[in-house]
């Protein structure tokens, strides 16, 4: 037996292990200080009542033979796919239920998508990058190119004509930088994808956080995207489904590659390797799109965005440069005095009792930046904002800059 050598190429999950180790040490040394965690990816608000009610009712249906549900439609139940299509229509994007595949999470979809492409395919990833794009590409043995996000380009890298790639990963609103592409910028990416006969894998997991109609919420707002892009989205961050698990992917039937329909290939893949998403979960997911569900989940998104405002304003008041946090639950801060990410992390932990995420953990372009997450209780975020606004950044840099 031979092991998959690509898996062995993966670095260990160093970022989260290292954060946990440093936080543990801090807690041991400061048992009386309340540690405020602004590093987490997970939501903290409970599920919306409309979702819980729908899932309870669906669970009750399972009690009797007449209304019991066994294996469902592998593509996702039609009632959910048509609700998702209706949601897209609410911001003027035309997506047919037939183009939608329901699944158990955006992370699994992003990983499983690799099944469709030859191992020798080249991928273009943004840097900083959502680690799943990178790790799944390494696991699949891909050749990886990067497009660099910088302070100058607002962490929104644009196509470079001389780079040829087969797959392009875009994430907007972005994790970790909070940056959001404009329609004109996405139009350029779509043009580039057509020129290079490449496929865009568009991660819209934070679409619900876009607060302005001037910004796009889907790649399918862009003319020509239906023949060069797939979109991954999730109920995790829009409706607190991180523990429930439900997501969707749009693969237009018009999307062809090498004379093959990617929609058909994905259907074939799913029918073999997946047996459909839980009926109970899909009923809960459909309730997200009811008028009551929308009111409730939007209130939660608003809550997180008010948290992001508190963090951003506190940092700005204390003279820090930030991006993101306006249409995304992440605030991306430049470390003062050109400090490195881990030094700044240590300073924030020791001087403020705040755990953030070191930007370098998301790729080399994140060096010198830290990410603050707004997924916390208002109480925690208010305390953190007060500590950040009062932070003595000069002393912090002096003590922790190596
Ligand atoms: N895509 C991005 C950009 C994310 O940040 C996350 C979760 O943090 C995911 C996808 C994964 O979402 P899911 O919970 O649906 O697997």
JSON list of C-alpha atoms in Angstrom, two decimals, residues 34-38 44-45 303-304 306-307 310-311 354 374-387:
[
{"chain": "A", "resi": 34, "resn": "UNK", "atom": "CA", "xyz": [-11.13, 37.66, 31.15]},
{"chain": "A", "resi": 35, "resn": "UNK", "atom": "CA", "xyz": [-9.81, 36.52, 27.79]},
{"chain": "A", "resi": 36, "resn": "UNK", "atom": "CA", "xyz": [-11.81, 37.94, 24.88]},
{"chain": "A", "resi": 37, "resn": "UNK", "atom": "CA", "xyz": [-11.72, 35.76, 21.79]},
{"chain": "A", "resi": 38, "resn": "UNK", "atom": "CA", "xyz": [-12.03, 37.63, 18.49]},
{"chain": "A", "resi": 44, "resn": "UNK", "atom": "CA", "xyz": [-22.51, 32.54, 18.43]},
{"chain": "A", "resi": 45, "resn": "UNK", "atom": "CA", "xyz": [-26.19, 33.51, 17.97]},
{"chain": "A", "resi": 303, "resn": "UNK", "atom": "CA", "xyz": [-26.12, 42.06, 15.11]},
{"chain": "A", "resi": 304, "resn": "UNK", "atom": "CA", "xyz": [-22.74, 40.74, 13.91]},
{"chain": "A", "resi": 306, "resn": "UNK", "atom": "CA", "xyz": [-22.92, 46.13, 14.51]},
{"chain": "A", "resi": 307, "resn": "UNK", "atom": "CA", "xyz": [-20.21, 44.20, 16.34]},
{"chain": "A", "resi": 310, "resn": "UNK", "atom": "CA", "xyz": [-17.75, 48.58, 17.15]},
{"chain": "A", "resi": 311, "resn": "UNK", "atom": "CA", "xyz": [-14.40, 46.86, 16.46]},
{"chain": "A", "resi": 354, "resn": "UNK", "atom": "CA", "xyz": [-7.66, 39.72, 23.23]},
{"chain": "A", "resi": 374, "resn": "UNK", "atom": "CA", "xyz": [-17.23, 39.94, 14.90]},
{"chain": "A", "resi": 375, "resn": "UNK", "atom": "CA", "xyz": [-18.90, 36.61, 15.77]},
{"chain": "A", "resi": 376, "resn": "UNK", "atom": "CA", "xyz": [-19.20, 37.24, 19.50]},
{"chain": "A", "resi": 377, "resn": "UNK", "atom": "CA", "xyz": [-21.72, 38.39, 22.06]},
{"chain": "A", "resi": 378, "resn": "UNK", "atom": "CA", "xyz": [-22.31, 42.14, 22.21]},
{"chain": "A", "resi": 379, "resn": "UNK", "atom": "CA", "xyz": [-20.95, 42.11, 25.75]},
{"chain": "A", "resi": 380, "resn": "UNK", "atom": "CA", "xyz": [-17.63, 40.54, 24.65]},
{"chain": "A", "resi": 381, "resn": "UNK", "atom": "CA", "xyz": [-17.29, 42.83, 21.64]},
{"chain": "A", "resi": 382, "resn": "UNK", "atom": "CA", "xyz": [-18.02, 45.95, 23.69]},
{"chain": "A", "resi": 383, "resn": "UNK", "atom": "CA", "xyz": [-15.37, 44.98, 26.22]},
{"chain": "A", "resi": 384, "resn": "UNK", "atom": "CA", "xyz": [-12.91, 44.21, 23.42]},
{"chain": "A", "resi": 385, "resn": "UNK", "atom": "CA", "xyz": [-13.67, 47.52, 21.68]},
{"chain": "A", "resi": 386, "resn": "UNK", "atom": "CA", "xyz": [-13.04, 49.42, 24.92]},
{"chain": "A", "resi": 387, "resn": "UNK", "atom": "CA", "xyz": [-9.71, 47.64, 25.41]}
]
